[in-house]
Amino acid sequence: MSPRATIDSDAPKRVLVTGGSRGIGRAVCKQLAADGYDVAINYHSNEAAAREAAAEVEAAGRTATLLAFDVADRAATGAALAADVEANGAYFGVVCNAGIRADAAFPTIKGDDWDRVLRTNLDAFYNVLQPLTMPMIRARRGGRIVVMTSLAGLAGNRGQTSYAASKAGLIGAAKSLAQELAKRKITVNCVAPGLIETEMIEGAMVESLANMIPMQRLGKPEEVAAVVSFLFSEGAAYITGETISVNGGMM
Ligand code: NDP
């Protein structure tokens, strides 16, 4: 083994989780910290929630860094990530998790809402990963990229054309990047949750939603985080370009 490889493999492993302040992203931060990673937590506006997420990472004995930026803003995202990589080195892994929805029947969707959903959910794939990929490759220690898509991206859903389009687009992007990065030992996979108990689905008729699910209950953020944890593990080193559903049996 070359001296360089020794140094690289011994370096502390840092991961970035976008939208890590609440919901699924927060559970992912906590889980990856428990797995031994230092975590950079991106959030948009809720700093108090981000601080709580950071405290959970630190309680697991790992370092947390807070990064406030809007993943839909290419310039702001690029600048924040370039500064972080310059200061702390390349990430070992990235979880592209931040996402929004703006549901409406197709004939009533406002153009601004369509654009906001596509920019936040789909354009963020480019905005976040494009500046991070070359540093990951140059670090020569492999890596993990996990993209949070959705059952809606696989099956479609009434009232969710913009959301489903963004999530289906992510699957295509991830499959393509997986093929580009495979020889660098960097895997790229998607996780597709069904209905998970977070603020994103607040206001929805939870009981009637649960009736639609074969397991008769909503999922928990920790159940999604467990799959991300597996995809980050050494045992998942040969899985890439895959989409794993976490949805209680919905088709
Ligand atoms: P929440 O609404 O609970 O949390 C969203 C997170 O994303 C927050 O941390 C929020 O930050 C952050 N965020 C939102 N917009 C931006 C932005 N423009 N830039 C940076 N960060 C942003 O969502 P969930 O945890 O439920 O969802 C997480 C992911 O899982 C999303 O991609 C969602 O589409 C997907 N998903 C969720 C399902 C569910 O049932 N909950 C089902 C299928 C997929 P802040 O705190 O600052 O607002």
Coordinates of C-alpha atoms in Angstrom, one line a residue, residues 15-238:
V15 CA -20.2 13.4 5.6
L16 CA -22.6 16.1 4.5
V17 CA -26.4 15.7 5.0
T18 CA -28.5 18.3 3.3
G19 CA -31.7 19.2 5.1
G20 CA -30.2 17.6 8.2
S21 CA -32.0 19.9 10.7
R22 CA -35.4 18.1 10.8
G23 CA -37.2 15.0 9.9
I24 CA -35.5 12.2 8.0
G25 CA -32.3 14.2 7.5
R26 CA -31.9 14.7 11.3
A27 CA -32.4 11.0 11.9
V28 CA -29.7 10.4 9.2
C29 CA -27.3 12.8 10.9
K30 CA -27.8 11.0 14.3
Q31 CA -27.4 7.5 12.8
L32 CA -24.3 8.4 10.8
A33 CA -22.7 10.0 13.9
A34 CA -23.4 6.7 15.7
D35 CA -21.7 4.9 12.8
G36 CA -18.6 7.0 13.5
Y37 CA -18.8 9.8 10.9
D38 CA -18.3 13.5 11.6
V39 CA -21.3 15.3 10.1
A40 CA -21.8 18.6 8.3
I41 CA -25.4 19.5 8.7
N42 CA -27.0 21.7 6.0
Y43 CA -30.2 23.5 6.7
H44 CA -32.1 26.4 5.1
S45 CA -33.7 28.6 7.7
N46 CA -34.4 26.8 11.0
E47 CA -31.2 27.4 12.9
A48 CA -32.7 26.2 16.2
A49 CA -33.6 22.8 14.8
A50 CA -30.1 22.6 13.2
R51 CA -28.5 23.2 16.6
E52 CA -30.5 20.4 18.1
A53 CA -29.4 18.1 15.3
A54 CA -25.8 19.1 16.0
A55 CA -26.2 18.4 19.7
E56 CA -27.3 14.9 18.8
V57 CA -24.2 14.3 16.6
E58 CA -22.0 15.6 19.4
A59 CA -23.7 13.4 22.0
A60 CA -22.5 10.5 19.8
G61 CA -19.0 11.7 20.2
R62 CA -18.6 13.1 16.7
T63 CA -18.0 16.6 15.3
A64 CA -20.9 18.6 13.9
T65 CA -20.6 21.5 11.5
L66 CA -23.6 23.7 10.6
L67 CA -23.9 24.9 7.0
A68 CA -26.8 27.3 6.3
F69 CA -27.6 27.6 2.6
D70 CA -30.5 27.1 0.2
V71 CA -29.7 24.1 -2.0
A72 CA -31.8 25.7 -4.8
D73 CA -29.3 28.6 -4.9
R74 CA -26.4 27.4 -7.0
A75 CA -24.0 30.2 -6.2
A76 CA -24.6 30.2 -2.5
T77 CA -24.4 26.4 -2.3
G78 CA -21.2 26.3 -4.4
A79 CA -19.6 29.0 -2.2
A80 CA -20.5 27.4 1.1
L81 CA -19.3 23.9 0.0
A82 CA -16.1 25.2 -1.5
A83 CA -15.2 27.0 1.7
D84 CA -16.1 23.9 3.8
V85 CA -14.0 21.6 1.6
E86 CA -11.1 24.1 1.6
A87 CA -11.2 24.2 5.5
N88 CA -11.9 20.5 6.3
G89 CA -11.1 18.4 3.2
A90 CA -13.2 16.3 0.9
Y91 CA -16.3 14.6 2.2
F92 CA -16.3 10.8 2.3
G93 CA -20.1 10.8 1.8
V94 CA -23.0 13.0 0.9
V95 CA -26.7 12.5 1.6
C96 CA -28.8 14.7 -0.7
N97 CA -31.9 14.8 1.5
A98 CA -33.3 18.4 1.5
G99 CA -36.6 18.5 -0.3
I100 CA -40.0 20.3 -0.5
R101 CA -43.4 19.7 -2.0
A102 CA -46.0 22.1 -3.3
D103 CA -48.9 19.8 -4.1
A104 CA -51.8 20.8 -6.3
A105 CA -53.9 19.4 -9.1
F106 CA -51.9 19.9 -12.3
P107 CA -54.3 22.5 -13.9
T108 CA -53.9 24.7 -10.9
I109 CA -50.1 24.6 -10.4
K110 CA -48.5 28.0 -10.4
G111 CA -45.3 28.3 -12.5
D112 CA -43.4 29.6 -9.5
D113 CA -44.3 26.6 -7.4
W114 CA -43.3 24.2 -10.2
D115 CA -39.9 25.9 -10.5
R116 CA -39.4 26.0 -6.7
V117 CA -40.0 22.3 -6.3
L118 CA -37.8 21.4 -9.3
R119 CA -35.0 23.7 -8.2
T120 CA -35.0 22.6 -4.6
N121 CA -35.3 18.9 -5.2
L122 CA -33.7 18.2 -8.6
D123 CA -31.4 21.1 -9.4
A124 CA -29.9 20.6 -5.9
F125 CA -28.4 17.3 -7.2
Y126 CA -26.1 19.4 -9.4
N127 CA -25.7 22.3 -7.0
V128 CA -24.6 20.1 -4.2
L129 CA -22.8 17.2 -5.8
Q130 CA -21.0 18.9 -8.8
P131 CA -18.6 20.9 -6.5
L132 CA -18.0 17.9 -4.2
T133 CA -17.4 15.1 -6.7
M134 CA -13.8 16.0 -7.9
P135 CA -12.6 16.5 -4.3
M136 CA -14.0 13.1 -3.4
I137 CA -12.3 11.5 -6.4
R138 CA -9.0 13.2 -5.6
A139 CA -9.1 11.9 -2.0
R140 CA -8.9 8.4 -3.5
R141 CA -10.7 6.6 -0.6
G142 CA -14.0 5.7 -2.3
G143 CA -17.1 7.2 -0.9
R144 CA -20.9 7.1 -0.6
I145 CA -23.6 9.2 -2.1
V146 CA -27.2 8.7 -1.1
V147 CA -30.1 10.6 -2.7
M148 CA -33.5 10.9 -1.0
T149 CA -36.1 10.3 -3.7
S150 CA -39.7 9.1 -3.1
L151 CA -42.4 6.5 -3.9
A152 CA -43.9 9.3 -5.9
G153 CA -40.8 9.3 -8.1
L154 CA -41.3 5.6 -8.8
A155 CA -45.1 5.4 -9.1
G156 CA -46.4 9.0 -9.5
N157 CA -49.1 10.4 -7.3
R158 CA -52.2 12.5 -7.8
G159 CA -51.5 16.2 -7.0
Q160 CA -47.7 15.6 -7.1
T161 CA -46.7 16.1 -10.7
S162 CA -43.9 18.6 -9.8
Y163 CA -42.7 16.5 -6.8
A164 CA -42.9 13.2 -8.7
A165 CA -41.0 14.7 -11.7
S166 CA -38.3 16.0 -9.4
K167 CA -37.9 12.7 -7.6
A168 CA -38.0 10.6 -10.8
G169 CA -35.3 12.9 -12.2
L170 CA -33.1 12.3 -9.2
I171 CA -33.3 8.5 -9.9
G172 CA -32.0 9.0 -13.4
A173 CA -29.3 11.4 -12.3
A174 CA -28.2 9.0 -9.6
K175 CA -28.1 6.0 -11.9
S176 CA -25.9 8.0 -14.4
L177 CA -23.5 9.3 -11.7
A178 CA -23.3 5.8 -10.3
Q179 CA -21.9 4.6 -13.6
E180 CA -19.4 7.5 -13.8
L181 CA -18.1 7.0 -10.2
A182 CA -18.1 3.2 -9.9
K183 CA -14.4 2.8 -10.8
R184 CA -13.6 5.3 -8.1
K185 CA -15.3 3.1 -5.5
I186 CA -17.8 5.8 -4.9
T187 CA -21.3 4.4 -4.8
V188 CA -24.4 6.4 -5.7
N189 CA -27.8 5.1 -4.6
C190 CA -31.3 6.3 -3.9
V191 CA -33.6 5.7 -1.0
A192 CA -37.4 6.0 -1.8
P193 CA -39.5 6.5 1.3
G194 CA -43.3 6.1 1.3
L195 CA -45.1 8.0 4.0
I196 CA -42.8 8.9 6.9
E197 CA -43.8 10.8 10.1
T198 CA -42.2 14.2 9.7
E199 CA -43.3 17.8 9.4
M200 CA -43.5 17.4 5.6
I201 CA -46.7 15.4 5.9
E202 CA -48.1 17.4 8.8
G203 CA -51.7 18.3 8.2
A204 CA -52.3 15.2 6.1
M205 CA -55.0 12.8 7.2
V206 CA -52.6 10.4 9.0
E207 CA -55.2 7.8 9.8
S208 CA -56.6 7.5 6.3
L209 CA -53.1 7.5 4.9
A210 CA -52.2 4.6 7.2
N211 CA -55.1 2.6 5.8
M212 CA -53.5 2.7 2.4
I213 CA -50.3 1.2 3.6
P214 CA -50.1 -2.7 3.8
M215 CA -48.3 -2.4 7.2
Q216 CA -51.1 0.0 8.4
R217 CA -48.7 2.6 9.8
L218 CA -46.5 5.4 8.7
G219 CA -42.8 4.9 8.7
K220 CA -40.4 6.5 11.2
P221 CA -37.4 8.7 10.1
E222 CA -35.1 6.2 11.9
E223 CA -36.3 3.5 9.6
V224 CA -35.1 5.5 6.6
A225 CA -31.9 6.4 8.4
A226 CA -31.2 2.7 9.0
V227 CA -31.1 2.1 5.2
V228 CA -28.8 5.1 4.6
S229 CA -26.6 3.6 7.3
F230 CA -26.5 0.3 5.5
L231 CA -25.7 2.0 2.1
F232 CA -22.8 3.8 3.8
S233 CA -21.4 0.5 5.3
E234 CA -18.6 -1.6 3.9
G235 CA -21.2 -4.4 3.3
A236 CA -22.9 -2.2 0.7
A237 CA -19.7 -1.5 -1.3
Y238 CA -20.9 -3.5 -4.3

